Amino acid sequence: MADTHETPLFVYDEAYFTERIRDFFAVWKRHFSGGEVYLSYKTNYMPRLCRIAHEIGLGADVVSGYELEHAIKLKATDRAVFNGPLKRVTELRRAAIAGVGINVDLKEELVALQHLRDAGDIPEPRLGIRVNPGRAVYASKDPSFITAHQARQGSGKFGWPLDDDLAEHVADTIKQAGFALRMVHTHLNSQITRPELMLDALRPVLAFVRKLVDRGTPIDEVNIGGGFGVSGMVRTKRGWWAELKHVMNEPIPHETAEEFDLESFCSALQSELAAFRLESLRVSCEPGRFLFSPSCALLTRVVGIKHLRSKTWLIVDAGLHIMPTASFGEKRRLRFLSPDKGEMHAGDDAMECALGGPLCYEGDVLMHEIRAPRDIAAGDLVLISDAGAYTVSRSTNFNQPRAAVAMRDTRDGRLIWRREAYDDIFRYAE
Ligand SMILES: Cc1ncc(COP(=O)(O)O)c(C=O)c1O
């Protein structure tokens, strides 16, 4: 496939992706039969993959005008929600007319919707409010990381906080504007691996819903967002404490891979709903990473090896322009493949090195500490796991064109997204 389509190349396993979606959907529907599973388009909007998800029964979670148009084109608007901090008036109009639910995140959206309604431009929109419980959702043995994480969770730009009167005030404003508030929405973060922390964070959301329902607000859906973590990728959760220990040459607690246990989470969430007497609500979610990430690998070719006195660099042709989230200290599983020798293993004599990309800036590092086979050479391939989320949809052409995407359903693979050509890069010039 690398020879046929060149590298870097994203490779999707369609059968695995389809099965993963089917499994997720089955578990969710078994616990929350009336709820929806909205596919997070921003995680990956490739039409072929979105179509597979919609055929299985998933709806769409859109966060921009072009994603909204994508959902309209894919006929996914009967089960769709519009999220995000920017919803232009024209987009709000399109969404309301198409029957897409709108989760209000700025009061200005409400004003725009009022104008549209008063002008007779839109039917009664299906409205929700995005709230922020401000709770930590990650665990770490580094207390300084948790303190910083907790502070960030409480002060993010998304949603209305639940720890003061703001969310309630916005709910009242929606009512005073003459709209019915139907949905409560939250999204806690991404790559959450501990169901118990997700539940802790959701409890204030359910308490808020209970309060609204008691006051006669016609809420019929609670949407808990995405965030379900995968096991093929580990994110560094270090703060100043671990950095200090590193400088002092002291051991730092090891971070291990964990996968979100969906089944046990859904059962526990069901019990929470019962505790709040909210069993009749539709319970929905917006997974992205959990479905896309493990279904895809990134195939990249070694272009050179540089041995310095203090460090060795393994330079490959894939960089942060196509895998930007690697800059958050994400560690992925690697496999090393040689055209002549087949799969190579990093054994006891492995080469400790950094995996650097092709971009002309120092920060372009895919992984800072890896173990590669000692005999790896230019021309060999590195297969990077868990490459399906926030890659194609977050790619830029800084220094290098965006990569192609192939489906691994034939020996050579079939392209579903072509590589960006040099001419594409300059096509915006007037
Ligand atoms: C509103 C919303 N929903 C869903 C998602 C998908 O999250 P994940 O890929 O972690 O499941 C995101 C991602 O950040 C989001 O912002």
XYZ file of C-alpha atoms and ligand atoms in Angstrom:
446
model
C 0.000 0.000 0.000
C 2.863 2.349 0.772
C 4.302 1.676 -2.689
C 0.972 2.050 -4.470
C -0.231 5.200 -2.740
C 2.986 6.667 -1.308
C 3.444 7.756 2.269
C 2.354 9.200 4.599
C -0.894 7.275 4.245
C -3.788 6.820 6.642
C -5.127 3.285 6.406
C -8.642 2.477 7.603
C -9.974 -0.950 8.327
C -13.571 -0.655 7.165
C -14.679 -3.999 8.618
C -13.255 -3.132 12.040
C -14.732 0.383 11.948
C -18.179 -0.978 11.033
C -18.023 -3.563 13.806
C -16.887 -0.988 16.363
C -19.795 1.297 15.477
C -22.283 -1.598 15.557
C -21.006 -2.685 18.988
C -21.136 0.833 20.434
C -24.606 1.462 19.034
C -25.895 -1.888 20.340
C -24.581 -1.265 23.868
C -25.952 2.289 23.954
C -29.377 1.325 22.627
C -29.608 -1.626 25.012
C -29.265 0.794 27.929
C -30.890 3.908 26.492
C -33.340 2.770 23.840
C -34.804 6.229 23.221
C -31.452 8.023 23.074
C -29.349 8.927 20.062
C -25.718 8.327 19.222
C -24.557 11.406 17.321
C -21.332 10.853 15.384
C -18.861 13.647 16.097
C -18.131 14.919 12.570
C -15.233 17.090 13.654
C -13.364 13.957 14.793
C -13.463 12.697 11.212
C -15.815 13.826 8.479
C -14.803 11.500 5.649
C -18.082 10.864 3.774
C -17.597 7.126 3.379
C -17.140 6.636 7.124
C -20.009 8.958 8.066
C -22.312 7.062 5.684
C -21.435 3.738 7.336
C -22.290 5.212 10.736
C -25.575 6.719 9.527
C -26.620 3.420 7.921
C -26.164 1.734 11.302
C -28.397 4.350 12.938
C -26.098 7.074 14.247
C -26.983 10.714 13.865
C -24.602 13.677 13.451
C -22.975 16.089 15.878
C -21.964 19.167 13.869
C -19.977 22.132 15.138
C -19.663 24.307 12.040
C -21.494 25.516 8.969
C -19.741 23.121 6.626
C -20.398 20.156 8.889
C -24.059 21.167 8.968
C -24.123 21.183 5.151
C -22.388 17.784 5.226
C -25.165 16.394 7.469
C -27.805 17.854 5.132
C -26.074 16.240 2.143
C -25.793 12.881 3.916
C -29.491 13.128 4.902
C -28.610 12.876 8.586
C -30.572 15.889 9.824
C -33.469 13.939 11.321
C -30.990 12.947 14.052
C -28.528 15.808 14.388
C -27.350 18.432 16.850
C -25.557 21.706 16.248
C -22.895 22.471 18.891
C -19.895 24.750 19.152
C -19.133 28.377 19.959
C -19.852 29.876 16.532
C -23.261 29.486 14.935
C -23.774 32.133 12.276
C -27.268 33.510 11.718
C -27.455 31.821 8.291
C -26.359 28.536 9.880
C -28.897 28.801 12.703
C -31.555 29.380 10.087
C -30.450 26.339 8.045
C -30.305 24.178 11.194
C -33.744 25.224 12.468
C -35.369 24.704 9.081
C -33.709 21.276 8.723
C -34.974 20.281 12.205
C -31.470 20.008 13.652
C -31.323 20.447 17.453
C -29.378 23.534 18.563
C -27.424 23.587 21.819
C -27.123 27.208 22.887
C -23.639 28.163 24.057
C -23.824 31.958 23.690
C -26.704 34.308 24.491
C -26.126 35.954 21.118
C -27.369 32.743 19.453
C -30.610 33.142 21.326
C -31.012 36.732 20.163
C -30.401 35.626 16.559
C -32.956 32.825 16.896
C -35.515 35.267 18.334
C -35.071 37.568 15.338
C -35.408 34.668 12.914
C -38.536 33.422 14.671
C -40.140 36.874 14.961
C -39.506 37.435 11.254
C -41.276 34.136 10.544
C -38.080 32.727 8.996
C -37.859 29.523 11.028
C -40.172 27.008 12.656
C -39.969 26.479 16.462
C -36.359 25.293 16.948
C -35.459 22.299 19.075
C -33.269 23.999 21.681
C -30.805 22.784 24.234
C -28.353 24.394 26.602
C -24.732 23.351 27.013
C -23.643 23.188 30.631
C -20.300 22.712 32.334
C -20.116 20.800 35.626
C -16.460 21.847 35.997
C -15.313 18.516 37.413
C -12.034 16.678 36.834
C -12.353 13.670 34.540
C -8.742 12.475 34.469
C -6.772 10.570 37.069
C -3.034 11.058 37.540
C -0.455 10.185 40.142
C 0.853 13.722 39.726
C -1.162 15.995 42.081
C -0.013 19.132 40.258
C -1.557 17.841 37.037
C -4.898 17.259 38.754
C -4.923 20.775 40.256
C -4.265 22.360 36.866
C -6.752 20.050 35.125
C -9.455 20.824 37.683
C -8.940 24.570 37.191
C -9.136 24.205 33.402
C -12.303 22.124 33.594
C -13.979 24.833 35.652
C -13.036 27.781 33.473
C -13.327 26.496 29.901
C -15.015 28.540 27.183
C -17.693 25.926 26.578
C -21.035 25.611 28.317
C -22.595 27.432 31.221
C -21.123 26.587 34.621
C -23.284 24.684 37.088
C -21.480 25.857 40.210
C -23.145 29.285 40.153
C -26.482 30.549 38.839
C -25.341 31.082 35.240
C -26.788 27.912 33.676
C -30.089 28.470 35.456
C -30.139 32.071 34.372
C -29.617 31.092 30.719
C -32.355 28.447 30.997
C -34.682 31.192 32.327
C -33.646 33.532 29.508
C -34.520 30.840 26.949
C -37.961 30.520 28.532
C -38.476 34.283 28.710
C -37.619 34.489 25.020
C -40.606 32.251 24.418
C -38.699 29.102 23.494
C -39.133 25.616 24.912
C -35.907 24.178 26.347
C -35.808 20.491 25.381
C -32.190 19.373 25.778
C -29.396 19.622 28.299
C -25.983 19.020 26.767
C -22.479 18.676 28.097
C -19.144 17.437 26.788
C -16.602 16.790 29.495
C -13.311 16.299 27.628
C -11.662 13.725 25.350
C -9.827 10.441 26.000
C -11.525 9.860 29.362
C -10.712 6.347 30.515
C -12.344 6.209 33.945
C -16.142 5.696 33.920
C -16.368 6.601 37.605
C -14.887 10.066 36.960
C -17.223 10.625 34.029
C -20.139 9.708 36.286
C -18.923 12.057 39.040
C -18.868 14.856 36.502
C -22.320 13.978 35.154
C -24.041 13.930 38.549
C -24.348 17.768 38.764
C -25.704 17.750 35.207
C -28.433 15.291 36.183
C -29.186 17.313 39.318
C -29.595 20.389 37.098
C -31.928 18.504 34.759
C -33.983 17.334 37.740
C -34.320 20.923 38.931
C -35.426 22.120 35.491
C -37.954 19.294 35.158
C -39.339 20.071 38.625
C -39.845 23.656 37.511
C -41.891 22.491 34.542
C -39.218 22.886 31.841
C -40.053 20.401 29.058
C -36.623 18.694 28.935
C -36.825 15.393 27.064
C -33.156 14.676 26.222
C -29.876 14.751 28.078
C -26.804 14.548 25.866
C -23.573 13.636 27.669
C -21.261 14.416 24.731
C -18.250 12.328 23.747
C -14.950 11.649 25.457
C -14.876 7.839 25.654
C -11.186 6.889 25.768
C -9.286 4.290 23.756
C -6.502 1.974 24.881
C -4.111 2.274 21.934
C -3.034 5.745 22.910
C -1.775 7.104 26.235
C -1.758 10.816 26.961
C 0.857 12.240 29.265
C -0.740 13.572 32.432
C 2.143 15.413 34.019
C 2.355 18.753 35.761
C 5.185 20.686 37.401
C 5.577 18.001 40.127
C 6.550 15.312 37.605
C 8.733 17.772 35.669
C 10.575 18.614 38.890
C 11.077 14.946 39.670
C 12.383 14.463 36.137
C 14.906 17.271 36.626
C 15.931 15.734 39.987
C 16.418 12.404 38.231
C 13.782 10.758 40.404
C 11.433 8.080 39.053
C 8.133 9.339 37.680
C 4.983 7.200 38.031
C 4.390 5.197 34.892
C 1.313 5.960 32.789
C -0.529 2.898 31.585
C -3.053 2.314 28.812
C -6.689 2.069 29.864
C -9.799 1.667 27.734
C -13.146 3.077 28.738
C -15.479 0.281 29.842
C -18.644 1.328 28.018
C -20.851 -1.460 29.299
C -20.186 -0.779 32.982
C -20.445 2.980 32.414
C -23.873 2.637 30.784
C -25.148 0.433 33.631
C -23.887 2.900 36.233
C -25.392 5.861 34.350
C -28.723 4.044 34.269
C -28.612 3.743 38.067
C -27.781 7.449 38.376
C -30.748 8.342 36.186
C -32.973 6.223 38.381
C -31.602 7.940 41.490
C -32.612 11.305 39.977
C -35.946 9.874 38.729
C -34.986 10.724 35.168
C -35.419 7.270 33.577
C -37.928 8.540 31.029
C -35.418 10.940 29.430
C -33.738 10.199 26.124
C -30.052 9.760 26.926
C -27.745 10.572 24.028
C -24.020 10.848 23.394
C -21.553 12.120 20.772
C -18.641 9.690 20.409
C -15.766 10.491 18.085
C -12.384 9.153 19.137
C -13.754 5.842 20.486
C -15.082 4.907 17.048
C -12.512 6.406 14.698
C -9.199 6.256 16.511
C -8.476 2.503 16.663
C -9.927 1.888 13.183
C -7.026 3.588 11.447
C -3.227 3.490 11.365
C -0.794 5.948 9.875
C 1.791 4.466 7.538
C 4.914 6.573 7.368
C 8.351 6.028 5.850
C 11.699 6.526 7.511
C 13.602 9.248 5.661
C 16.723 9.302 7.804
C 18.393 8.622 11.115
C 20.547 11.178 12.872
C 22.831 10.101 15.719
C 23.785 13.013 17.939
C 25.969 12.748 21.024
C 22.975 13.127 23.349
C 20.094 11.918 21.229
C 19.100 9.888 18.190
C 16.415 11.063 15.781
C 14.344 8.767 13.613
C 12.906 11.109 10.999
C 9.767 10.009 9.145
C 7.608 11.649 6.468
C 4.526 12.108 8.731
C 4.436 15.039 11.115
C 2.248 17.180 13.315
C 0.554 18.701 10.256
C -1.430 15.456 9.885
C -1.348 14.264 13.520
C -1.525 17.516 15.501
C -2.709 15.988 18.791
C 0.614 14.128 19.091
C 1.914 17.429 20.464
C -0.108 16.768 23.667
C 2.427 14.081 24.594
C 0.394 11.201 23.176
C 2.097 7.826 22.993
C 0.973 5.351 20.385
C 1.871 1.758 19.579
C 4.366 1.457 16.757
C 5.212 -1.348 14.339
C 8.292 -1.362 12.161
C 8.192 -2.870 8.680
C 10.973 -3.362 6.196
C 10.351 -3.985 2.473
C 13.001 -6.776 2.496
C 12.972 -8.076 6.064
C 9.250 -7.889 6.863
C 8.262 -6.922 10.390
C 11.151 -5.849 12.602
C 11.063 -5.831 16.375
C 12.667 -3.504 18.875
C 14.366 -6.163 21.000
C 16.727 -5.934 23.963
C 19.231 -3.933 21.927
C 16.546 -1.455 20.759
C 17.581 2.013 19.682
C 16.240 4.683 22.075
C 15.313 7.657 19.962
C 12.793 10.389 19.181
C 10.314 10.120 16.316
C 10.593 13.369 14.389
C 8.461 14.587 11.511
C 9.308 16.305 8.208
C 8.250 19.842 9.108
C 10.736 22.653 9.330
C 10.316 23.520 13.010
C 11.732 21.971 16.179
C 8.345 21.189 17.707
C 7.471 18.685 14.987
C 7.970 15.578 17.125
C 5.488 12.696 16.986
C 6.882 10.915 20.049
C 9.765 11.980 22.253
C 10.922 8.589 23.537
C 10.532 5.478 21.459
C 12.355 2.159 21.067
C 13.076 1.256 17.454
C 14.859 -1.773 15.945
C 18.595 -1.102 15.848
C 18.820 -2.045 12.149
C 16.002 0.250 10.995
C 17.000 2.249 7.924
C 15.726 4.878 5.515
C 13.009 3.353 3.331
C 11.581 1.214 6.145
C 8.056 1.884 7.351
C 6.636 2.830 10.736
C 2.979 2.008 11.339
C 1.473 4.290 13.988
C -1.652 2.991 15.726
C -4.774 4.942 16.668
C -4.571 7.506 13.916
C -8.233 7.851 13.005
C -9.347 10.700 15.272
C -8.538 14.406 14.837
C -6.082 13.706 12.039
C -7.659 14.116 8.587
C -10.086 16.733 9.922
C -7.293 18.624 11.706
C -4.620 18.328 9.010
C -2.942 21.415 7.633
C -0.551 21.828 4.732
C 2.113 23.610 6.724
C 5.305 22.580 4.845
C 3.810 19.346 3.526
C 0.588 18.427 1.693
C -2.231 16.707 3.554
C -2.028 12.919 3.386
C -4.217 10.449 1.502
C -6.522 7.930 3.150
C -6.989 4.351 1.972
C -9.338 1.552 2.947
C -7.652 -1.717 3.747
C -10.185 -3.885 1.936
C -7.919 -5.053 -0.883
C -4.230 -5.894 -0.962
C -3.246 -2.495 -2.312
C -5.977 -0.623 -0.493
C -8.504 1.713 -2.089
C -8.143 5.476 -1.804
C -11.115 7.234 -0.184
C -9.392 10.592 0.201
C -6.683 11.672 -2.190
C -3.372 13.220 -1.264
C -3.296 16.994 -1.585
C -1.501 18.074 -4.756
C 0.910 20.987 -4.803
C -1.561 22.853 -7.030
C -4.286 22.403 -4.400
C -2.192 24.402 -1.983
C -2.079 27.434 -4.255
C -5.640 27.240 -5.546
C -6.829 30.025 -3.230
C -4.564 32.602 -4.840
C -6.482 35.368 -6.637
C -19.274 18.851 21.598
C -18.413 17.660 21.359
N -18.997 16.459 21.209
C -18.273 15.355 20.959
C -16.901 15.397 20.843
C -16.156 14.127 20.546
O -15.283 13.802 21.550
P -14.447 12.443 21.544
O -13.760 12.345 20.245
O -13.518 12.574 22.680
O -15.447 11.338 21.740
C -16.249 16.626 21.026
C -14.778 16.694 20.969
O -14.083 17.421 21.588
C -17.028 17.785 21.285
O -16.457 18.990 21.438
